[in-house]
Amino acid sequence: MITKKLSLFLIIIFTTFTSFSQEKFTLSGTIKDFKNNETLIGVNIYIPALKIGTTTNEYGFYSITVPRGEHQIEISYVGYQTIQQTIVLNQNTKNNFAISESGEELQEVVITDNKGKINIKSPEMSVNKLSISTIKKMPVVLGEVDVLKSILLLPGVTNAGEGASGFNVRGGGADQNLILLDEATIFNSSHVFGFFSVFNPDAIKDLKLYKGGIPARFGGRASSVLEIYQKDGSSKNFHVNGGIGLISSRLLLEGPIVKDKGSFLIGGRASYAHLFLKLSEENKDNSAYFYDLNAKFSYKLNDNNSLYLSGYFGRDVFSLNKSFTNIYGNSTLNLRWNHLYSDKLFSNLSLIYSDYYYGLDLDFVGFKWDSGIKNYNIKYDFKHYISDKFKLNYGLNGIYYEFNPGTIKPSGNDSGINPDQLDKKYAFEPSVYLDAENQLSKKITIAYGLRYSLFYRLGSSTINYYDDNNPVIFNSDMQIYEKGTPTSTKYFGKNKVIQDYNNLEPRLAVSYQLNEDQSVKASYNRMAQYLQLISNTSSPTPLDVWMPSDNYIKPQIADQVALGYFRNLKDGDYSLEVETYYKKIQNRLDYIDGADLIANDAIEQVILNGRMRAYGLEIMVKKNTGKFNGWVSYTLSKSEQQTPGRTPEEIGINDGKWYSSAYDKTHNLAITSAYNLNEKWSFGANFALQSGQPVTYPNGQYEYLGITVPSYGQRNENRLPAYHHLDVSATLTPRKNKDRNWKGEWVFSIYNLYNRSNAASINFRQNSDTGLNEAVRLSIFGIVPAVSYNFKF
């Protein structure tokens, strides 16, 4: 009897559930640019009457499940016209939308103005997104549009120094940023030692910076993720666009392979300032230039399958009197397959290759040095739109690394000397993840996830072993650290496991909607970083060497919490974002005094495992609409490092006390603005102000063999002078552009308008007259005017 009642109850529940399910249907499809069929990332699909919505994924796909009936759909995207269309749902329906930048009216839709409102409901926080159109309006040094320089105007982001590569996020090191171009890792993001970024703005579709609340699909870095996607290329018509500047030019071609199904994109950039050096007798043997190539091919096999092949290749060449030549750069390749299993399940399979090469030819001492890092990555990601209130992302990936710390060989054709190869290193990093987003009520939405990562340090390598497992010895008599001496060694064959690690990396974010215009959000994430950058500079240079975690180099473990308040004002005309954060990092490397880092095959003898912490307050106010728009951001923060003694007798670095990290910038103010005067003229201005970078100055001097030698105090107890500059630009768009296919514009810009001499560094030298040490400031940029011409047809 009980069994029959239970069976009847289950049948009723199942029938009710089935009946309820049948009253809901799924609307799915892709959203593209009306002009070129370019898929768009992060487009908002919203149903006002139901107060539910979703966004397109990295490939322009969306899926939303709603009750049967007639619904008004609102499609909005920053920089595009918002459209509204009525949809009748009585079955699962695919509906592809095309939205337009230029405001052409489309049939059966209502077009309204789009505003850059904050997504109040989404638990996503500590994330900044910049459109390429916004970036191109910003005045930049030497007239070259720079993707990386633009993110320095965001709260919590600072530069690594004037003319230096890399950027710092929330007090973290530049090596703690995961930089992805079409999912492939970029290990060095600069050209010409930091003057330009490797990203061609004409080829970029989308840019997103995660400073915290990082989704579980990302791993491998302790501080941030910069995710950049290249354009697919137009599948409608053939287009050409580019730009001609004072020191570099660029050209991009795109068009259909098969109309409305396949497309290609090929773009290139090159600098030519070195050609002007040849005109000078004293510089005719010197050279400094870069070139790069972007390519992408896309093909839609059918409604459920698409293929993508994308790649990047870039090189920098620096030569001094033919006796010193430096060549470095990135290469990437990614083959991707998008498959739609159903209108609710989207998948992406990627095969990725990434290579960073560094070569140095020192002809005056007769040797060449080659180094670099390669990785081979396979990843499979799924996005599961289970219901309008519950979504799942899950996947797995495996990365195989090959590290070349250095190959030293003779210059020229001298084959009588055998190359000296530092031990190559290998590693394997597999991981799986699960992310969920769940709307618990009308006011509360929560996102939670878990990443499980493993790391295997592999042979072939010879490993040193030391007494008490300490490769660094503390000399208590002299109160200094010294290199240890190996007591034994062991050789590990090819792919033999030398050391392994595993970590659980939880992620959590929650949003509480106070009303239609404001919300509070909180997030927590743990990140494990198994690669370490060995560097003797405060900002990353191409000479830096990447190393895997092993017996002595422990993986960095970062924990970050953040709390924020978000508000749209005047119906989204203005927006306000306020966030505070606290981050701590275990196993941050520190170096003993006098550490020799380059071409060192026993790097463990000069490094110690310390820790970091960073905390701060970020404020950002944006004006989203009107002829005049822009934002003001301010960050008040602190970033510190500590390496205490391992025993009671050890004093540690800086006496074991917390000290300012090289990335500590107490104050960071950025103002960016754009003003469209009319169809012909538009103007832009940026102002940046940062506290000076921490440095160590001499606090005294002494005589030794007739030479005055400086003595130094505590690490990073001094600072460079405050960093600030004002940049302006004016863009002239001829009115005759409207009536012809060829469209051009002139961009006039002035970097550092009031000629501020910002200190890239301050060095100390002995004055030949007084014999005393004196400070010498190095400033790279004064006032820099530039003009460039951009075109497209």
GROMACS .gro file of C-alpha atoms in nm, residues 273-524:
model
  252
  273ALA     CA    1   6.200   5.482  -3.655
  274HIS     CA    2   6.532   5.296  -3.685
  275LEU     CA    3   6.556   5.402  -4.048
  276PHE     CA    4   6.605   5.760  -3.932
  277LEU     CA    5   6.897   5.645  -3.719
  278LYS     CA    6   7.077   5.545  -4.037
  279LEU     CA    7   7.088   5.911  -4.141
  280SER     CA    8   7.320   5.986  -3.852
  281GLU     CA    9   7.681   5.874  -3.882
  282GLU     CA   10   7.709   5.797  -3.511
  283ASN     CA   11   7.390   5.587  -3.510
  284LYS     CA   12   7.409   5.416  -3.848
  285ASP     CA   13   7.495   5.081  -3.687
  286ASN     CA   14   7.223   5.107  -3.422
  287SER     CA   15   6.872   4.974  -3.464
  288ALA     CA   16   6.550   4.933  -3.263
  289TYR     CA   17   6.227   4.818  -3.426
  290PHE     CA   18   5.940   4.572  -3.398
  291TYR     CA   19   5.695   4.394  -3.624
  292ASP     CA   20   5.399   4.164  -3.563
  293LEU     CA   21   5.132   3.970  -3.747
  294ASN     CA   22   4.776   3.877  -3.646
  295ALA     CA   23   4.573   3.621  -3.838
  296LYS     CA   24   4.238   3.451  -3.793
  297PHE     CA   25   4.021   3.222  -4.005
  298SER     CA   26   3.662   3.138  -3.914
  299TYR     CA   27   3.421   2.898  -4.078
  300LYS     CA   28   3.064   2.804  -3.988
  301LEU     CA   29   3.017   2.439  -4.080
  302ASN     CA   30   2.647   2.441  -3.994
  303ASP     CA   31   2.412   2.584  -3.731
  304ASN     CA   32   2.576   2.375  -3.458
  305ASN     CA   33   2.945   2.373  -3.552
  306SER     CA   34   3.208   2.640  -3.619
  307LEU     CA   35   3.586   2.627  -3.658
  308TYR     CA   36   3.840   2.899  -3.576
  309LEU     CA   37   4.213   2.916  -3.640
  310SER     CA   38   4.394   3.217  -3.496
  311GLY     CA   39   4.755   3.311  -3.444
  312TYR     CA   40   4.998   3.584  -3.350
  313PHE     CA   41   5.367   3.632  -3.429
  314GLY     CA   42   5.579   3.924  -3.311
  315ARG     CA   43   5.946   4.013  -3.289
  316ASP     CA   44   6.156   4.297  -3.149
  317VAL     CA   45   6.508   4.367  -3.271
  318PHE     CA   46   6.751   4.589  -3.084
  319SER     CA   47   7.107   4.628  -3.207
  320LEU     CA   48   7.390   4.847  -3.077
  321ASN     CA   49   7.695   4.902  -3.298
  322LYS     CA   50   7.659   4.546  -3.433
  323SER     CA   51   7.824   4.422  -3.113
  324PHE     CA   52   7.504   4.378  -2.911
  325THR     CA   53   7.188   4.232  -3.069
  326ASN     CA   54   6.870   4.143  -2.883
  327ILE     CA   55   6.576   3.962  -3.048
  328TYR     CA   56   6.265   3.860  -2.855
  329GLY     CA   57   5.895   3.799  -2.907
  330ASN     CA   58   5.581   3.583  -2.878
  331SER     CA   59   5.425   3.325  -3.108
  332THR     CA   60   5.081   3.171  -3.057
  333LEU     CA   61   4.847   2.939  -3.246
  334ASN     CA   62   4.498   2.826  -3.149
  335LEU     CA   63   4.260   2.585  -3.324
  336ARG     CA   64   3.907   2.594  -3.179
  337TRP     CA   65   3.588   2.403  -3.240
  338ASN     CA   66   3.254   2.540  -3.121
  339HIS     CA   67   2.978   2.281  -3.092
  340LEU     CA   68   2.618   2.333  -2.986
  341TYR     CA   69   2.493   2.011  -2.828
  342SER     CA   70   2.150   2.165  -2.771
  343ASP     CA   71   1.992   2.505  -2.738
  344LYS     CA   72   2.107   2.497  -2.373
  345LEU     CA   73   2.453   2.338  -2.396
  346PHE     CA   74   2.742   2.515  -2.572
  347SER     CA   75   3.097   2.377  -2.591
  348ASN     CA   76   3.440   2.496  -2.704
  349LEU     CA   77   3.741   2.271  -2.763
  350SER     CA   78   4.079   2.445  -2.803
  351LEU     CA   79   4.426   2.326  -2.899
  352ILE     CA   80   4.675   2.602  -2.812
  353TYR     CA   81   5.047   2.659  -2.865
  354SER     CA   82   5.236   2.950  -2.709
  355ASP     CA   83   5.606   3.036  -2.733
  356TYR     CA   84   5.809   3.320  -2.588
  357TYR     CA   85   6.164   3.347  -2.729
  358TYR     CA   86   6.454   3.557  -2.610
  359GLY     CA   87   6.785   3.579  -2.794
  360LEU     CA   88   7.097   3.778  -2.713
  361ASP     CA   89   7.411   3.808  -2.928
  362LEU     CA   90   7.710   3.966  -2.751
  363ASP     CA   91   7.962   3.982  -3.031
  364PHE     CA   92   8.213   4.180  -2.825
  365VAL     CA   93   8.253   3.887  -2.585
  366GLY     CA   94   8.191   3.621  -2.848
  367PHE     CA   95   7.876   3.436  -2.738
  368LYS     CA   96   7.503   3.405  -2.800
  369TRP     CA   97   7.236   3.334  -2.542
  370ASP     CA   98   6.894   3.184  -2.627
  371SER     CA   99   6.616   3.125  -2.375
  372GLY     CA  100   6.239   3.105  -2.357
  373ILE     CA  101   5.927   2.919  -2.252
  374LYS     CA  102   5.680   2.712  -2.455
  375ASN     CA  103   5.349   2.559  -2.361
  376TYR     CA  104   5.105   2.320  -2.525
  377ASN     CA  105   4.750   2.349  -2.397
  378ILE     CA  106   4.432   2.149  -2.458
  379LYS     CA  107   4.110   2.270  -2.300
  380TYR     CA  108   3.743   2.177  -2.328
  381ASP     CA  109   3.483   2.416  -2.187
  382PHE     CA  110   3.107   2.380  -2.152
  383LYS     CA  111   2.840   2.641  -2.086
  384HIS     CA  112   2.514   2.491  -1.969
  385TYR     CA  113   2.209   2.723  -1.959
  386ILE     CA  114   1.994   2.500  -1.738
  387SER     CA  115   1.724   2.761  -1.669
  388ASP     CA  116   1.672   3.134  -1.660
  389LYS     CA  117   1.791   3.129  -1.297
  390PHE     CA  118   2.063   2.866  -1.303
  391LYS     CA  119   2.369   2.837  -1.530
  392LEU     CA  120   2.670   2.606  -1.518
  393ASN     CA  121   3.018   2.644  -1.666
  394TYR     CA  122   3.255   2.349  -1.643
  395GLY     CA  123   3.557   2.209  -1.818
  396LEU     CA  124   3.907   2.072  -1.801
  397ASN     CA  125   4.247   2.156  -1.944
  398GLY     CA  126   4.605   2.036  -1.942
  399ILE     CA  127   4.918   2.244  -2.008
  400TYR     CA  128   5.261   2.100  -2.084
  401TYR     CA  129   5.552   2.342  -2.033
  402GLU     CA  130   5.904   2.348  -2.169
  403PHE     CA  131   6.144   2.595  -2.005
  404ASN     CA  132   6.479   2.690  -2.153
  405PRO     CA  133   6.668   2.896  -1.891
  406GLY     CA  134   6.949   2.953  -2.140
  407THR     CA  135   7.164   2.810  -2.414
  408ILE     CA  136   7.505   2.976  -2.438
  409LYS     CA  137   7.696   2.926  -2.761
  410PRO     CA  138   7.976   3.104  -2.950
  411SER     CA  139   7.901   3.390  -3.191
  412GLY     CA  140   7.960   3.354  -3.563
  413ASN     CA  141   8.043   3.023  -3.726
  414ASP     CA  142   8.294   2.898  -3.474
  415SER     CA  143   8.196   2.534  -3.429
  416GLY     CA  144   8.501   2.446  -3.223
  417ILE     CA  145   8.325   2.538  -2.899
  418ASN     CA  146   8.034   2.330  -2.774
  419PRO     CA  147   7.723   2.515  -2.656
  420ASP     CA  148   7.663   2.534  -2.281
  421GLN     CA  149   7.302   2.437  -2.209
  422LEU     CA  150   7.152   2.520  -1.871
  423ASP     CA  151   6.923   2.245  -1.753
  424LYS     CA  152   6.596   2.253  -1.949
  425LYS     CA  153   6.292   2.212  -1.729
  426TYR     CA  154   5.952   2.055  -1.799
  427ALA     CA  155   5.618   2.060  -1.621
  428PHE     CA  156   5.257   1.950  -1.661
  429GLU     CA  157   4.958   2.139  -1.516
  430PRO     CA  158   4.616   1.970  -1.546
  431SER     CA  159   4.299   2.113  -1.392
  432VAL     CA  160   3.920   2.079  -1.381
  433TYR     CA  161   3.664   2.338  -1.278
  434LEU     CA  162   3.294   2.393  -1.213
  435ASP     CA  163   3.122   2.734  -1.200
  436ALA     CA  164   2.757   2.800  -1.119
  437GLU     CA  165   2.545   3.114  -1.125
  438ASN     CA  166   2.218   3.094  -0.936
  439GLN     CA  167   1.950   3.359  -0.889
  440LEU     CA  168   1.817   3.272  -0.545
  441SER     CA  169   1.552   3.546  -0.536
  442LYS     CA  170   1.464   3.873  -0.705
  443LYS     CA  171   1.730   4.047  -0.498
  444ILE     CA  172   2.002   3.786  -0.446
  445THR     CA  173   2.220   3.626  -0.712
  446ILE     CA  174   2.514   3.408  -0.624
  447ALA     CA  175   2.803   3.267  -0.827
  448TYR     CA  176   3.019   2.991  -0.685
  449GLY     CA  177   3.278   2.757  -0.823
  450LEU     CA  178   3.572   2.532  -0.758
  451ARG     CA  179   3.893   2.472  -0.950
  452TYR     CA  180   4.114   2.173  -0.878
  453SER     CA  181   4.465   2.217  -1.014
  454LEU     CA  182   4.768   1.991  -1.010
  455PHE     CA  183   5.129   2.057  -1.102
  456TYR     CA  184   5.406   1.810  -1.185
  457ARG     CA  185   5.766   1.926  -1.212
  458LEU     CA  186   5.918   1.681  -1.462
  459GLY     CA  187   6.263   1.567  -1.574
  460SER     CA  188   6.502   1.550  -1.740
  461SER     CA  189   6.700   1.749  -1.483
  462THR     CA  190   6.968   1.714  -1.221
  463ILE     CA  191   6.844   1.822  -0.878
  464ASN     CA  192   7.071   1.948  -0.600
  465TYR     CA  193   7.019   1.841  -0.239
  466TYR     CA  194   7.142   2.030   0.067
  467ASP     CA  195   7.186   1.981   0.440
  468ASP     CA  196   6.854   2.036   0.620
  469ASN     CA  197   6.706   2.092   0.276
  470ASN     CA  198   6.831   2.454   0.288
  471PRO     CA  199   6.999   2.581  -0.030
  472VAL     CA  200   7.039   2.924   0.136
  473ILE     CA  201   7.251   2.948   0.453
  474PHE     CA  202   7.227   3.224   0.711
  475ASN     CA  203   7.568   3.339   0.839
  476SER     CA  204   7.485   3.447   1.194
  477ASP     CA  205   7.833   3.597   1.253
  478MET     CA  206   7.808   3.837   0.957
  479GLN     CA  207   7.427   3.856   0.963
  480ILE     CA  208   7.402   3.783   0.591
  481TYR     CA  209   7.261   3.509   0.365
  482GLU     CA  210   7.501   3.297   0.162
  483LYS     CA  211   7.474   3.029  -0.105
  484GLY     CA  212   7.456   2.675   0.022
  485THR     CA  213   7.672   2.392  -0.113
  486PRO     CA  214   7.499   2.083  -0.254
  487THR     CA  215   7.568   1.765  -0.056
  488SER     CA  216   7.442   1.540  -0.335
  489THR     CA  217   7.266   1.544  -0.671
  490LYS     CA  218   7.014   1.321  -0.844
  491TYR     CA  219   6.929   1.293  -1.211
  492PHE     CA  220   6.564   1.254  -1.312
  493GLY     CA  221   6.498   1.114  -1.658
  494LYS     CA  222   6.259   1.244  -1.922
  495ASN     CA  223   5.911   1.311  -1.777
  496LYS     CA  224   5.999   1.159  -1.439
  497VAL     CA  225   5.815   1.341  -1.159
  498ILE     CA  226   6.053   1.550  -0.948
  499GLN     CA  227   5.791   1.729  -0.737
  500ASP     CA  228   5.413   1.754  -0.744
  501TYR     CA  229   5.153   1.989  -0.598
  502ASN     CA  230   4.775   2.010  -0.594
  503ASN     CA  231   4.537   2.283  -0.480
  504LEU     CA  232   4.166   2.340  -0.439
  505GLU     CA  233   4.077   2.692  -0.555
  506PRO     CA  234   3.729   2.798  -0.439
  507ARG     CA  235   3.551   3.101  -0.589
  508LEU     CA  236   3.245   3.283  -0.454
  509ALA     CA  237   3.057   3.602  -0.547
  510VAL     CA  238   2.720   3.734  -0.435
  511SER     CA  239   2.506   4.031  -0.534
  512TYR     CA  240   2.227   4.183  -0.325
  513GLN     CA  241   2.004   4.424  -0.518
  514LEU     CA  242   1.891   4.711  -0.298
  515ASN     CA  243   1.661   4.844  -0.570
  516GLU     CA  244   1.654   4.879  -0.948
  517ASP     CA  245   1.952   5.115  -0.947
  518GLN     CA  246   2.189   4.996  -0.674
  519SER     CA  247   2.338   4.685  -0.521
  520VAL     CA  248   2.611   4.561  -0.294
  521LYS     CA  249   2.842   4.278  -0.398
  522ALA     CA  250   3.106   4.063  -0.230
  523SER     CA  251   3.355   3.810  -0.365
  524TYR     CA  252   3.630   3.570  -0.262
   0.00000   0.00000   0.00000
